[in-house]
Amino acid sequence: MNPFDYIRAADEGDAVRRGLAENAKYLGGGTNLVDLMRETIEAPRALIDVSSLSTAIEAGADGSMLIGAAARNTAVAEHPIVRTRYPLLVRAILAGASPQIRNMATVAGNLLQRTRCAYFYDEDGSRCNKRSPGQGCDAIGGINRGHAILGTSKACIATHPSDMCVALAALGAIVHVRNADGERSLLLTDLHRLPEDRPDRETVLRHGDLITAIELPPLPFATRSAYRKVRDRASFAFALVSVAAAVQLDGETVQDIRLALGGVGTKPWRAWKAEAALRGRPADIESFRAAAEAELADAKPLANNGFKVALAQRTIIAVLNDLTGRT
Amino acid sequence: MDSPAPRPRGVLTRRLLLGGGGAAGIGAALYNIGFMRIFRTAAELAPESLIPGGTPDPLLDRHGLMGAPVSRLDGPLKVKGAPRYAAEVPLEGLTYAAFAFSTIAKGRIVTLDTSAAERAPGVVLVMTHKNAPTLHEATAETGDKLVPMQDDRIHWNGQPIALVLAETQEQADHASSLIKATYETEPAITTFTAAKAHARRVPYFGEPLYNQIGDAGAALAAAPFKVDQVYRTPFQNHNAMELHAATLAWSGDELTVHDCTQSIRQTAQALARNFGLKEEQIHVSAPFVGGGFGGK
Amino acid sequence: MITINGAAAPLPDDPRVSLLDFVRDHLNLTGTKKGCNQGACGACTVLVDGERILSCLALAVQYDGRTVTTIEGLSANGTMHPLQQAFIEHDGFQCGYCTPGQICSAIGMAAEAKRGVPSHVSSDLSARAIPLTGDELRERMSGNLCRCGAHNGIIAAIRAVYAEQAQ
């Protein structure tokens, strides 16, 4: 680990002033950043500890929620109103990592966590365009069982590892950001970039941008929701494929639907095509299958992860069957 | 029934083995049968400390234990985190080590730049094949004869190519990340399928690895019902919870090694041979090992 | 200052020092173990203000002002924590290397369950009290690896102590 200065930010204003310094990074729970620093993938000169700034979780009268960026994953998952209003978010958080990590990890840190691609981590031995743009990608012709099939490019196929982000994408979550020159907000689905030819640019955030909160818009039908994670082990493993879904029925018709995928995308994958193919359709297996196929139509399977195409489709169908009482 | 006169080596009496007088008659009859002879031989080889007059084994007079649950003697220590494993022995003036590792599987080091590491804060030593002491060959427990850091040859991906000693672990880790190497790569066999083409018959712990009983091929061909399948297992690793570690110190000509190994004697012998020392100068200690599973 | 097992300890000068290396190398409290140094094994689990965390991913300087309990702090003044006694009675270990992490993790786990934190296997997310079935215990302890295979003894020991929460 390279040497660095450690500062605990007094408040948000203090944090964003300090955050402008060259090669400064914000520190939340450290569960990803400390690991990356130990591997010298990240080497900030200054760490600005923001982990005790905004931890509050507030419920709005309109049914929305505002979750402070420094709220711990466990705190969000155990919150009684989150459990009632947004069960898929709770399920997604509880499916991720281990209890100890969930106790430490902040919500903002979960958003900004980086891929666990083994070639990305192998700084001395592997070529990686995310670490060094233009260097090459050894994952594409290498062992890529865990890599993405959606949103990939010739430069990068790394999977986004978060579970929580998949649920947030489905919920249309809004990310509140603050910089020295003011505040702004954006949809979570616009936060993460596709790799294209610059996989090193993972979000649209500018240097010094501090995530201050995640807002969950009201979504009454989110009470009928699910998060299913398919993985090699029963616990403490990343997703091969995961599905977050919420369905609103009008009789036997899909009135509204939210769907997002994990384990298959280079960013948390909101399944816009599948949603469009389902709204107003009968809630039956033919519709579910058509929607799943539409979403996976552009999938680009690689040597070791072709199984994810069918697995994703079947998992989508299974989750929708469950949610609409067909199972 | 009569008890026989106590044997000269008092450890393994019938009474101890069979847990009480009631079964003694059976014991008398069994005593000279095959497997009991093994126990008798073991008793004859038993160390002095188990002989009457020496320090008695605490379990010597605990009879009736067969079939009774006994808590591990080191339980109270382990649940308190009290035992010292190999990396946990505090010594004065300790320096901490970190490695740089090869990133190719086979070939040789062409350039090895340690200048930044040598200048890094707290660094006491950077050792590579260029300045490592000459070590004599010694055959390890596994039959391996490879002696580390004697030349520029790379034999496996992950082979240590440099060792850094520094005043703190953080300084050592940081300095090792500053070491840069370039390599000349040679083709390496890294799959079982490829290696099979170059298969050799070798003994393993003194036993042949090839055993043939009957003619399996002919039996399979002639069988009315056949199952002929190939099952593959993934790569395996010993994966003990305790990471490999050692704490070492010289005191004059005496070398103390706190190691995590099941083979303290063989480790001492190998070190003696490697460094041209006498075995009596080397004291290897491993009272607690955090799992070995074949790796220690 | 960090309070470790009731005693105040000044922060290390080097912010790179993990909480794990701080207790092991600076304070000579070697009960907490380094099994992977990357948050994958749980052997480094300690309690911070009663909550279980992985000390290998924690920078010591981040825990200024916090109260840390390591395995050594569970049996201060000679009396063992009931869970330590239960680990002995139910053979919850072999090599002993994962043991301190298992015990600290289980204590943290019981506190989480008591306050109603759900788990991946909890069927009813809105339930306030979640009985600690075998499946719940195993899921909640899944962040602690054991290579010797003492899992059954570990679960039995936890059950024995947290019986009123367990089923």
Coordinates of N, CA and C in Angstrom, one line a residue, chain B residues 71-72 74-76 78-81 83-85 87-88 90 96 169-171 174 237-243 289-291 293, chain C residues 14 16-17 21 24-25 28 30-31 33-35 41 71 75 80 84 87-88 91 93-97 99-100 103 145 147-148:
Chain B
S71 N -12.8 -33.6 26.1 CA -12.6 -32.3 25.5 C -11.1 -32.2 25.1
R72 N -10.8 -31.5 24.0 CA -9.4 -31.3 23.6 C -8.7 -30.5 24.8
D74 N -6.1 -28.7 24.6 CA -5.7 -27.3 24.3 C -7.0 -26.4 24.1
G75 N -8.2 -26.9 24.4 CA -9.4 -26.2 24.2 C -9.4 -24.8 24.9
P76 N -9.2 -24.8 26.2 CA -9.2 -23.5 26.9 C -8.2 -22.5 26.3
K78 N -7.2 -22.4 23.1 CA -7.7 -22.0 21.7 C -8.9 -21.1 21.7
V79 N -9.8 -21.3 22.6 CA -11.0 -20.5 22.6 C -10.7 -19.1 23.2
K80 N -9.5 -18.9 23.8 CA -9.1 -17.6 24.3 C -8.2 -16.9 23.3
G81 N -7.8 -17.6 22.2 CA -6.9 -17.0 21.3 C -5.5 -16.9 21.9
P83 N -2.9 -19.5 22.1 CA -1.7 -20.2 21.5 C -1.0 -19.2 20.5
R84 N 0.3 -19.4 20.5 CA 1.1 -18.6 19.5 C 1.4 -19.4 18.3
Y85 N 0.8 -19.0 17.2 CA 1.1 -19.6 15.9 C 2.4 -19.0 15.3
A87 N 3.5 -16.9 13.2 CA 3.7 -15.4 12.9 C 3.5 -14.6 14.2
E88 N 3.3 -15.2 15.3 CA 2.8 -14.5 16.5 C 3.8 -14.5 17.7
P90 N 6.5 -12.7 19.6 CA 7.1 -11.3 19.6 C 8.6 -11.4 20.0
Y96 N 10.1 -7.3 9.3 CA 9.0 -7.9 8.6 C 9.3 -8.1 7.1
Q169 N 5.6 -4.0 8.7 CA 5.0 -4.8 7.6 C 4.5 -3.9 6.5
E170 N 4.0 -2.7 6.8 CA 3.5 -1.8 5.8 C 4.6 -1.3 4.9
Q171 N 5.8 -1.1 5.5 CA 6.9 -0.6 4.7 C 7.4 -1.8 3.8
H174 N 4.9 -2.3 0.9 CA 5.0 -1.1 0.0 C 6.3 -1.3 -0.9
N237 N -6.5 -26.9 -3.6 CA -5.4 -26.2 -2.9 C -5.6 -26.6 -1.4
H238 N -4.5 -26.6 -0.7 CA -4.6 -27.0 0.7 C -5.4 -26.0 1.5
N239 N -5.2 -24.7 1.3 CA -6.1 -23.7 1.8 C -6.3 -23.8 3.3
A240 N -5.2 -24.0 4.1 CA -5.3 -24.0 5.5 C -5.7 -22.5 5.9
M241 N -6.4 -22.4 7.1 CA -6.8 -21.1 7.5 C -5.6 -20.2 7.9
E242 N -4.6 -20.9 8.5 CA -3.4 -20.1 8.8 C -2.5 -20.0 7.6
L243 N -2.1 -18.7 7.3 CA -1.2 -18.5 6.2 C 0.2 -19.0 6.5
V289 N -0.3 -25.3 14.8 CA -0.3 -25.1 13.4 C -1.8 -24.9 13.0
G290 N -2.0 -23.9 12.3 CA -3.4 -23.6 11.9 C -3.9 -24.3 10.7
G291 N -3.8 -25.7 10.7 CA -4.2 -26.5 9.6 C -3.0 -26.7 8.6
F293 N -3.2 -29.8 6.0 CA -4.0 -30.5 4.9 C -3.0 -30.8 3.7
Chain C
D14 N 1.2 5.4 11.3 CA 1.1 5.0 9.8 C -0.4 4.7 9.6
R16 N -1.7 3.4 7.2 CA -1.9 2.1 6.5 C -2.1 0.9 7.4
V17 N -1.8 1.1 8.7 CA -1.9 0.0 9.6 C -3.4 -0.5 9.7
D21 N -3.6 -5.7 12.1 CA -2.2 -5.6 12.4 C -1.9 -4.8 13.6
R24 N -2.5 -7.1 16.6 CA -1.6 -8.2 16.6 C -0.1 -7.8 16.8
D25 N 0.3 -6.9 16.0 CA 1.7 -6.5 16.0 C 2.1 -5.4 16.9
N28 N 0.4 -6.7 20.6 CA 0.7 -8.1 21.0 C -0.5 -8.9 21.4
T30 N -2.4 -11.3 19.8 CA -2.4 -12.1 18.6 C -3.6 -13.1 18.5
G31 N -4.5 -13.0 19.4 CA -5.7 -13.9 19.3 C -6.5 -13.7 18.0
K33 N -6.9 -13.3 14.2 CA -6.1 -14.0 13.2 C -6.2 -13.4 11.8
K34 N -5.1 -13.5 11.1 CA -5.0 -13.1 9.7 C -5.1 -14.4 8.8
G35 N -6.2 -14.6 8.2 CA -6.4 -15.8 7.4 C -6.4 -15.5 5.9
C41 N -12.4 -14.4 4.7 CA -12.4 -15.6 5.6 C -13.0 -15.4 6.9
I71 N -10.9 -11.3 21.0 CA -11.1 -12.5 21.7 C -10.5 -12.5 23.1
S75 N -12.6 -12.9 28.0 CA -12.3 -13.6 29.2 C -11.4 -12.8 30.1
M80 N -14.3 -17.3 31.6 CA -14.6 -17.4 30.2 C -16.0 -16.9 29.9
Q84 N -17.3 -19.3 24.8 CA -16.0 -19.9 24.8 C -16.1 -21.3 25.5
F87 N -17.8 -23.7 23.2 CA -17.0 -24.2 22.1 C -16.1 -25.4 22.5
I88 N -15.7 -25.3 23.8 CA -14.9 -26.5 24.3 C -15.8 -27.7 24.5
D91 N -16.9 -29.1 21.1 CA -15.9 -29.4 20.1 C -16.0 -28.5 18.9
F93 N -13.9 -26.6 17.3 CA -12.7 -26.2 16.7 C -11.8 -27.5 16.6
Q94 N -10.8 -27.4 15.7 CA -9.7 -28.4 15.7 C -8.3 -27.6 15.8
C95 N -7.9 -27.0 14.7 CA -6.6 -26.3 14.7 C -6.7 -25.0 15.6
G96 N -7.8 -24.5 15.7 CA -8.0 -23.3 16.5 C -7.8 -22.0 15.9
Y97 N -7.5 -22.0 14.6 CA -7.1 -20.7 13.9 C -8.3 -19.9 13.6
T99 N -11.0 -20.0 15.2 CA -11.9 -20.0 16.5 C -12.1 -18.6 17.0
P100 N -11.1 -17.8 17.2 CA -11.4 -16.4 17.8 C -12.4 -15.7 16.9
I103 N -16.0 -17.0 17.3 CA -16.6 -16.7 18.6 C -17.0 -15.2 18.6
L145 N -15.1 -18.8 7.7 CA -14.7 -20.1 7.1 C -14.0 -20.9 8.2
R147 N -11.7 -24.4 7.8 CA -11.1 -25.5 6.9 C -11.0 -26.8 7.6
C148 N -11.0 -26.9 8.9 CA -10.9 -28.2 9.6 C -12.3 -28.9 9.6

